[in-house]
mmCIF file of N, CA and C in Angstrom:
data_model
loop_
_atom_site.group_PDB
_atom_site.id
_atom_site.type_symbol
_atom_site.label_atom_id
_atom_site.label_comp_id
_atom_site.label_asym_id
_atom_site.label_seq_id
_atom_site.Cartn_x
_atom_site.Cartn_y
_atom_site.Cartn_z
ATOM 1 N N UNK A 1 0.980 11.382 12.413
ATOM 2 C CA UNK A 1 0.915 12.338 14.021
ATOM 3 C C UNK A 1 1.009 10.423 14.951
ATOM 4 N N UNK A 2 0.181 9.313 14.181
ATOM 5 C CA UNK A 2 0.437 8.083 15.008
ATOM 6 C C UNK A 2 0.700 7.883 15.177
ATOM 7 N N UNK A 3 2.514 7.371 14.096
ATOM 8 C CA UNK A 3 3.756 7.356 14.297
ATOM 9 C C UNK A 3 4.569 7.767 15.789
ATOM 10 N N UNK A 4 4.162 8.770 15.993
ATOM 11 C CA UNK A 4 4.715 9.923 17.015
ATOM 12 C C UNK A 4 3.995 9.810 17.917
ATOM 13 N N UNK A 5 2.734 8.970 18.437
ATOM 14 C CA UNK A 5 2.521 8.516 19.018
ATOM 15 C C UNK A 5 2.802 7.530 19.899
ATOM 16 N N UNK A 6 2.951 6.201 18.684
ATOM 17 C CA UNK A 6 3.630 5.386 19.233
ATOM 18 C C UNK A 6 4.916 5.300 19.617
ATOM 19 N N UNK A 7 5.956 6.571 19.188
ATOM 20 C CA UNK A 7 8.145 6.337 19.306
ATOM 21 C C UNK A 7 7.731 6.869 20.992
ATOM 22 N N UNK A 8 6.450 8.340 21.266
ATOM 23 C CA UNK A 8 6.082 8.663 22.496
ATOM 24 C C UNK A 8 6.117 7.648 23.687
ATOM 25 N N UNK A 9 4.808 6.488 23.546
ATOM 26 C CA UNK A 9 4.726 6.214 24.665
ATOM 27 C C UNK A 9 5.284 5.130 24.429
ATOM 28 N N UNK A 10 6.196 4.535 23.848
ATOM 29 C CA UNK A 10 7.527 3.896 23.221
ATOM 30 C C UNK A 10 8.802 4.173 24.507
ATOM 31 N N UNK A 11 8.475 5.074 23.980
ATOM 32 C CA UNK A 11 9.800 6.284 25.184
ATOM 33 C C UNK A 11 9.223 6.143 26.461
ATOM 34 N N UNK A 12 8.231 6.496 26.718
ATOM 35 C CA UNK A 12 7.774 6.405 27.747
ATOM 36 C C UNK A 12 7.382 4.935 28.869
ATOM 37 N N UNK A 13 7.548 3.956 28.233
ATOM 38 C CA UNK A 13 7.486 2.896 28.487
ATOM 39 C C UNK A 13 9.082 2.758 28.775
ATOM 40 N N UNK A 14 9.786 2.878 28.080
ATOM 41 C CA UNK A 14 11.306 2.940 28.517
ATOM 42 C C UNK A 14 11.540 3.096 29.439
ATOM 43 N N UNK A 15 10.655 4.643 30.518
ATOM 44 C CA UNK A 15 11.473 4.883 31.266
ATOM 45 C C UNK A 15 10.140 4.103 32.693
ATOM 46 N N UNK A 16 9.381 3.747 31.929
ATOM 47 C CA UNK A 16 8.176 3.728 33.819
ATOM 48 C C UNK A 16 8.580 2.447 33.377
ATOM 49 N N UNK A 17 7.918 1.341 32.694
ATOM 50 C CA UNK A 17 7.706 -0.551 32.715
ATOM 51 C C UNK A 17 9.389 -1.101 33.587
ATOM 52 N N UNK A 18 8.796 -1.756 33.646
ATOM 53 C CA UNK A 18 9.350 -2.377 34.965
ATOM 54 C C UNK A 18 10.022 -3.789 33.650
ATOM 55 N N UNK A 19 9.024 -4.247 32.773
ATOM 56 C CA UNK A 19 9.865 -5.180 31.828
ATOM 57 C C UNK A 19 10.544 -4.617 30.904
ATOM 58 N N UNK A 20 10.453 -3.299 30.578
ATOM 59 C CA UNK A 20 11.636 -2.823 30.109
ATOM 60 C C UNK A 20 12.508 -2.584 30.248
ATOM 61 N N UNK A 21 12.688 -2.261 31.555
ATOM 62 C CA UNK A 21 14.018 -2.365 32.419
ATOM 63 C C UNK A 21 14.730 -3.888 32.577
ATOM 64 N N UNK A 22 14.316 -4.727 32.382
ATOM 65 C CA UNK A 22 14.669 -6.338 32.678
ATOM 66 C C UNK A 22 15.092 -6.684 31.343
ATOM 67 N N UNK A 23 14.694 -6.097 30.152
ATOM 68 C CA UNK A 23 14.263 -6.773 28.473
ATOM 69 C C UNK A 23 15.923 -5.740 28.779
ATOM 70 N N UNK A 24 16.330 -4.730 28.307
ATOM 71 C CA UNK A 24 17.542 -3.986 28.180
ATOM 72 C C UNK A 24 18.088 -4.411 29.519
ATOM 73 N N UNK A 25 18.169 -5.357 30.116
ATOM 74 C CA UNK A 25 19.303 -5.625 31.027
ATOM 75 C C UNK A 25 19.766 -7.400 30.689
ATOM 76 N N UNK A 26 18.621 -8.010 29.703
ATOM 77 C CA UNK A 26 19.398 -8.882 29.278
ATOM 78 C C UNK A 26 19.811 -8.421 28.051
ATOM 79 N N UNK A 27 19.735 -7.777 27.519
ATOM 80 C CA UNK A 27 20.211 -7.358 26.222
ATOM 81 C C UNK A 27 21.452 -6.544 26.078
ATOM 82 N N UNK A 28 21.673 -6.633 27.701
ATOM 83 C CA UNK A 28 23.548 -5.663 27.783
ATOM 84 C C UNK A 28 23.232 -4.506 27.281
ATOM 85 N N UNK A 29 21.953 -4.179 27.758
ATOM 86 C CA UNK A 29 22.270 -2.375 27.255
ATOM 87 C C UNK A 29 21.540 -1.677 28.446
ATOM 88 N N UNK A 30 21.645 -2.024 29.292
ATOM 89 C CA UNK A 30 20.877 -1.565 31.429
ATOM 90 C C UNK A 30 20.419 -0.206 30.762
ATOM 91 N N UNK A 31 21.292 0.778 31.895
ATOM 92 C CA UNK A 31 20.500 1.755 31.775
ATOM 93 C C UNK A 31 20.410 2.757 30.322
ATOM 94 N N UNK A 32 20.937 2.460 29.347
ATOM 95 C CA UNK A 32 20.699 2.944 27.932
ATOM 96 C C UNK A 32 20.071 2.852 27.720
ATOM 97 N N UNK A 33 18.348 2.470 28.180
ATOM 98 C CA UNK A 33 17.251 2.538 27.800
ATOM 99 C C UNK A 33 16.692 3.861 27.830
ATOM 100 N N UNK A 34 17.349 4.391 29.260
ATOM 101 C CA UNK A 34 16.646 5.996 29.655
ATOM 102 C C UNK A 34 17.426 7.036 27.919
ATOM 103 N N UNK A 35 19.201 6.504 28.179
ATOM 104 C CA UNK A 35 18.845 7.393 26.720
ATOM 105 C C UNK A 35 18.761 7.341 25.916
ATOM 106 N N UNK A 36 18.375 6.442 25.294
ATOM 107 C CA UNK A 36 17.132 5.350 24.277
ATOM 108 C C UNK A 36 15.895 6.496 24.330
ATOM 109 N N UNK A 37 15.175 5.930 25.262
ATOM 110 C CA UNK A 37 13.772 6.320 25.355
ATOM 111 C C UNK A 37 14.192 8.508 24.998
ATOM 112 N N UNK A 38 15.395 9.087 25.838
ATOM 113 C CA UNK A 38 15.221 10.211 24.824
ATOM 114 C C UNK A 38 14.560 11.147 23.720
ATOM 115 N N UNK A 39 16.427 9.902 23.602
ATOM 116 C CA UNK A 39 16.677 9.990 22.072
ATOM 117 C C UNK A 39 15.240 9.553 21.231
ATOM 118 N N UNK A 40 15.179 8.081 21.359
ATOM 119 C CA UNK A 40 13.188 8.488 20.854
ATOM 120 C C UNK A 40 12.157 9.497 21.130
ATOM 121 N N UNK A 41 12.333 9.548 21.946
ATOM 122 C CA UNK A 41 11.199 11.105 22.141
ATOM 123 C C UNK A 41 11.682 12.186 21.549
ATOM 124 N N UNK A 42 12.865 12.493 21.175
ATOM 125 C CA UNK A 42 13.331 14.050 20.225
ATOM 126 C C UNK A 42 12.931 13.056 18.895
ATOM 127 N N UNK A 43 13.277 12.391 18.307
ATOM 128 C CA UNK A 43 13.367 11.772 17.376
ATOM 129 C C UNK A 43 11.833 12.388 16.602
ATOM 130 N N UNK A 44 11.010 11.324 17.944
ATOM 131 C CA UNK A 44 9.099 11.823 16.783
ATOM 132 C C UNK A 44 8.682 12.585 17.297
ATOM 133 N N UNK A 45 9.490 13.921 17.768
ATOM 134 C CA UNK A 45 9.175 15.442 17.918
ATOM 135 C C UNK A 45 8.915 15.634 16.458
ATOM 136 N N UNK A 46 10.924 15.642 16.460
ATOM 137 C CA UNK A 46 11.189 16.169 14.440
ATOM 138 C C UNK A 46 10.840 15.619 13.921
ATOM 139 N N UNK A 47 10.308 13.666 13.658
ATOM 140 C CA UNK A 47 9.713 13.572 12.895
ATOM 141 C C UNK A 47 8.196 13.978 12.073
ATOM 142 N N UNK A 48 8.082 14.401 13.036
ATOM 143 C CA UNK A 48 5.589 15.151 13.836
ATOM 144 C C UNK A 48 6.305 16.467 13.445
ATOM 145 N N UNK A 49 7.303 17.135 13.034
ATOM 146 C CA UNK A 49 7.026 18.836 12.339
ATOM 147 C C UNK A 49 7.187 19.284 10.948
ATOM 148 N N UNK A 50 6.760 19.512 10.656
ATOM 149 C CA UNK A 50 7.132 19.031 9.065
ATOM 150 C C UNK A 50 8.255 19.387 8.856
ATOM 151 N N UNK A 51 8.422 20.518 9.143
ATOM 152 C CA UNK A 51 9.720 21.119 8.842
ATOM 153 C C UNK A 51 11.422 20.582 8.896
ATOM 154 N N UNK A 52 11.571 19.821 9.899
ATOM 155 C CA UNK A 52 12.423 19.095 10.711
ATOM 156 C C UNK A 52 11.861 17.030 10.206
ATOM 157 N N UNK A 53 10.718 16.956 9.523
ATOM 158 C CA UNK A 53 10.394 15.774 9.494
ATOM 159 C C UNK A 53 11.543 14.814 9.487
ATOM 160 N N UNK A 54 12.821 15.444 7.840
ATOM 161 C CA UNK A 54 13.834 14.307 7.030
ATOM 162 C C UNK A 54 14.793 14.042 8.282
ATOM 163 N N UNK A 55 14.388 14.553 9.505
ATOM 164 C CA UNK A 55 15.917 14.547 10.728
ATOM 165 C C UNK A 55 15.252 13.523 11.326
ATOM 166 N N UNK A 56 13.568 13.305 11.879
ATOM 167 C CA UNK A 56 12.852 12.847 12.549
ATOM 168 C C UNK A 56 13.316 11.717 11.589
ATOM 169 N N UNK A 57 12.957 11.369 10.737
ATOM 170 C CA UNK A 57 12.651 10.290 9.872
ATOM 171 C C UNK A 57 14.286 9.415 9.934
ATOM 172 N N UNK A 58 15.018 9.755 9.516
ATOM 173 C CA UNK A 58 16.149 9.354 9.819
ATOM 174 C C UNK A 58 17.106 9.041 11.097
ATOM 175 N N UNK A 59 16.974 9.743 11.995
ATOM 176 C CA UNK A 59 16.800 9.537 13.132
ATOM 177 C C UNK A 59 15.993 8.674 14.186
ATOM 178 N N UNK A 60 14.243 7.937 13.144
ATOM 179 C CA UNK A 60 13.647 7.242 13.538
ATOM 180 C C UNK A 60 14.287 5.691 12.770
ATOM 181 N N UNK A 61 14.994 6.356 12.079
ATOM 182 C CA UNK A 61 15.976 4.578 11.091
ATOM 183 C C UNK A 61 16.582 4.075 12.137
ATOM 184 N N UNK A 62 17.717 5.224 12.398
ATOM 185 C CA UNK A 62 18.539 4.702 13.036
ATOM 186 C C UNK A 62 18.022 3.491 14.468
ATOM 187 N N UNK A 63 17.502 4.322 15.142
ATOM 188 C CA UNK A 63 16.919 3.840 16.327
ATOM 189 C C UNK A 63 15.861 2.008 15.861
ATOM 190 N N UNK A 64 15.201 2.606 15.144
ATOM 191 C CA UNK A 64 14.668 0.742 14.484
ATOM 192 C C UNK A 64 15.995 0.710 14.296
ATOM 193 N N UNK A 65 16.271 0.956 13.304
ATOM 194 C CA UNK A 65 17.288 -0.136 12.963
ATOM 195 C C UNK A 65 18.494 -0.916 13.969
ATOM 196 N N UNK A 66 18.598 -0.243 14.923
ATOM 197 C CA UNK A 66 18.852 -0.445 16.388
ATOM 198 C C UNK A 66 18.373 -1.498 17.468
ATOM 199 N N UNK A 67 16.845 -1.297 16.931
ATOM 200 C CA UNK A 67 15.697 -2.351 17.957
ATOM 201 C C UNK A 67 16.275 -3.539 17.103
ATOM 202 N N UNK A 68 15.902 -3.486 15.489
ATOM 203 C CA UNK A 68 15.949 -4.654 14.458
ATOM 204 C C UNK A 68 17.586 -5.883 15.369
ATOM 205 N N UNK A 69 18.296 -4.648 14.870
ATOM 206 C CA UNK A 69 19.649 -5.971 15.635
ATOM 207 C C UNK A 69 19.474 -6.547 15.867
ATOM 208 N N UNK A 70 19.603 -5.524 17.846
ATOM 209 C CA UNK A 70 19.235 -5.932 19.087
ATOM 210 C C UNK A 70 18.457 -7.046 18.928
ATOM 211 N N UNK A 71 17.237 -7.224 18.670
ATOM 212 C CA UNK A 71 15.737 -8.502 18.750
ATOM 213 C C UNK A 71 16.666 -9.723 17.580
ATOM 214 N N UNK A 72 17.647 -8.897 16.719
ATOM 215 C CA UNK A 72 17.765 -9.876 15.401
ATOM 216 C C UNK A 72 19.128 -11.155 16.199
ATOM 217 N N UNK A 73 20.044 -10.476 17.229
ATOM 218 C CA UNK A 73 21.294 -10.802 18.100
ATOM 219 C C UNK A 73 20.447 -11.116 18.955
ATOM 220 N N UNK A 74 19.255 -11.773 19.292
ATOM 221 C CA UNK A 74 18.851 -12.503 20.725
ATOM 222 C C UNK A 74 17.532 -13.641 20.178
ATOM 223 N N UNK A 75 18.197 -13.480 19.087
ATOM 224 C CA UNK A 75 16.909 -14.649 18.368
ATOM 225 C C UNK A 75 15.675 -14.601 18.897
ATOM 226 N N UNK A 76 14.903 -12.931 18.683
ATOM 227 C CA UNK A 76 14.006 -12.248 19.072
ATOM 228 C C UNK A 76 13.293 -12.689 17.865
ATOM 229 N N UNK A 77 12.115 -12.163 17.728
ATOM 230 C CA UNK A 77 11.256 -12.242 16.223
ATOM 231 C C UNK A 77 11.475 -10.654 16.262
ATOM 232 N N UNK A 78 11.527 -9.376 14.689
ATOM 233 C CA UNK A 78 11.615 -8.573 14.453
ATOM 234 C C UNK A 78 10.973 -8.266 13.318
ATOM 235 N N UNK A 79 10.112 -8.694 12.962
ATOM 236 C CA UNK A 79 9.025 -8.402 12.336
ATOM 237 C C UNK A 79 7.948 -7.455 12.527
ATOM 238 N N UNK A 80 8.145 -6.629 13.639
ATOM 239 C CA UNK A 80 7.507 -5.758 14.522
ATOM 240 C C UNK A 80 7.700 -3.890 13.760
ATOM 241 N N UNK A 81 9.216 -4.294 14.680
ATOM 242 C CA UNK A 81 9.462 -3.213 14.309
ATOM 243 C C UNK A 81 10.115 -2.774 13.201
ATOM 244 N N UNK A 82 10.593 -4.258 12.315
ATOM 245 C CA UNK A 82 10.430 -3.832 10.323
ATOM 246 C C UNK A 82 9.390 -3.268 9.580
ATOM 247 N N UNK A 83 8.141 -3.591 9.999
ATOM 248 C CA UNK A 83 7.480 -2.493 9.997
ATOM 249 C C UNK A 83 7.200 -0.980 9.987
ATOM 250 N N UNK A 84 7.393 -1.266 11.135
ATOM 251 C CA UNK A 84 7.524 0.358 11.971
ATOM 252 C C UNK A 84 8.465 1.001 11.177
ATOM 253 N N UNK A 85 9.422 0.657 10.852
ATOM 254 C CA UNK A 85 10.176 0.907 9.665
ATOM 255 C C UNK A 85 10.112 1.063 8.426
ATOM 256 N N UNK A 86 9.373 0.627 7.880
ATOM 257 C CA UNK A 86 8.840 0.452 6.342
ATOM 258 C C UNK A 86 7.526 1.876 7.106
ATOM 259 N N UNK A 87 6.961 1.753 7.611
ATOM 260 C CA UNK A 87 5.468 3.010 7.401
ATOM 261 C C UNK A 87 5.956 4.550 8.378
ATOM 262 N N UNK A 88 7.560 4.511 8.892
ATOM 263 C CA UNK A 88 7.887 5.333 8.879
ATOM 264 C C UNK A 88 8.707 6.186 8.156
ATOM 265 N N UNK A 89 9.091 5.872 6.325
ATOM 266 C CA UNK A 89 9.388 5.294 5.948
ATOM 267 C C UNK A 89 8.511 5.479 4.884
ATOM 268 N N UNK A 90 8.010 5.396 4.506
ATOM 269 C CA UNK A 90 6.150 5.632 3.545
ATOM 270 C C UNK A 90 5.729 6.469 4.459
ATOM 271 N N UNK A 91 5.569 6.944 5.953
ATOM 272 C CA UNK A 91 5.025 8.653 5.560
ATOM 273 C C UNK A 91 6.134 9.542 5.632
ATOM 274 N N UNK A 92 6.672 9.911 5.458
ATOM 275 C CA UNK A 92 7.307 10.254 5.237
ATOM 276 C C UNK A 92 7.705 11.033 3.882
ATOM 277 N N UNK A 93 7.425 10.023 3.007
ATOM 278 C CA UNK A 93 7.429 9.573 1.494
ATOM 279 C C UNK A 93 6.921 11.049 1.108
ATOM 280 N N UNK A 94 5.499 9.653 1.462
ATOM 281 C CA UNK A 94 3.880 10.483 1.064
ATOM 282 C C UNK A 94 3.941 12.211 1.737
ATOM 283 N N UNK A 95 4.598 12.649 3.115
ATOM 284 C CA UNK A 95 4.425 13.873 3.443
ATOM 285 C C UNK A 95 5.056 15.234 2.653
ATOM 286 N N UNK A 96 6.333 14.212 1.865
ATOM 287 C CA UNK A 96 7.635 14.671 1.630
ATOM 288 C C UNK A 96 7.582 14.454 0.390
ATOM 289 N N UNK A 97 7.399 14.662 -0.693
ATOM 290 C CA UNK A 97 7.219 13.606 -2.314
ATOM 291 C C UNK A 97 8.460 14.386 -2.614
ATOM 292 N N UNK A 98 9.382 15.409 -2.182
ATOM 293 C CA UNK A 98 11.728 15.447 -2.732
ATOM 294 C C UNK A 98 12.128 14.468 -1.647
ATOM 295 N N UNK A 99 11.876 14.312 -0.870
ATOM 296 C CA UNK A 99 12.743 13.016 -0.895
ATOM 297 C C UNK A 99 12.764 12.075 -1.856
ATOM 298 N N UNK A 100 12.115 11.471 -2.324
ATOM 299 C CA UNK A 100 12.448 10.373 -3.615
ATOM 300 C C UNK A 100 13.356 11.451 -5.198
ATOM 301 N N UNK A 101 13.780 12.415 -4.911
ATOM 302 C CA UNK A 101 14.467 13.123 -6.032
ATOM 303 C C UNK A 101 15.467 13.337 -5.565
ATOM 304 N N UNK A 102 16.004 12.847 -3.931
ATOM 305 C CA UNK A 102 17.641 12.649 -3.320
ATOM 306 C C UNK A 102 18.861 11.911 -4.119
#
């Protein structure tokens, strides 16, 4: 639930924080922050629900992968995004050990 809250608050920031709008402009993503924020919210909700957890895990992995690549390509630190990605997968494995069988 904590990771879901983190992603929801992050998505809210994409809608409301002027700093996020400036960052997205700097990264050349402009108003894509709205679409990314909506996708982040949907992914976080899917991650929270046990029946759809795997879909949320995969979508959040893609989301965090995009965040990591964006930060890397602009010479910015990306350790926070990497740790969050690891936590998403650890949480997914703890909640659904059958993921290891795939």
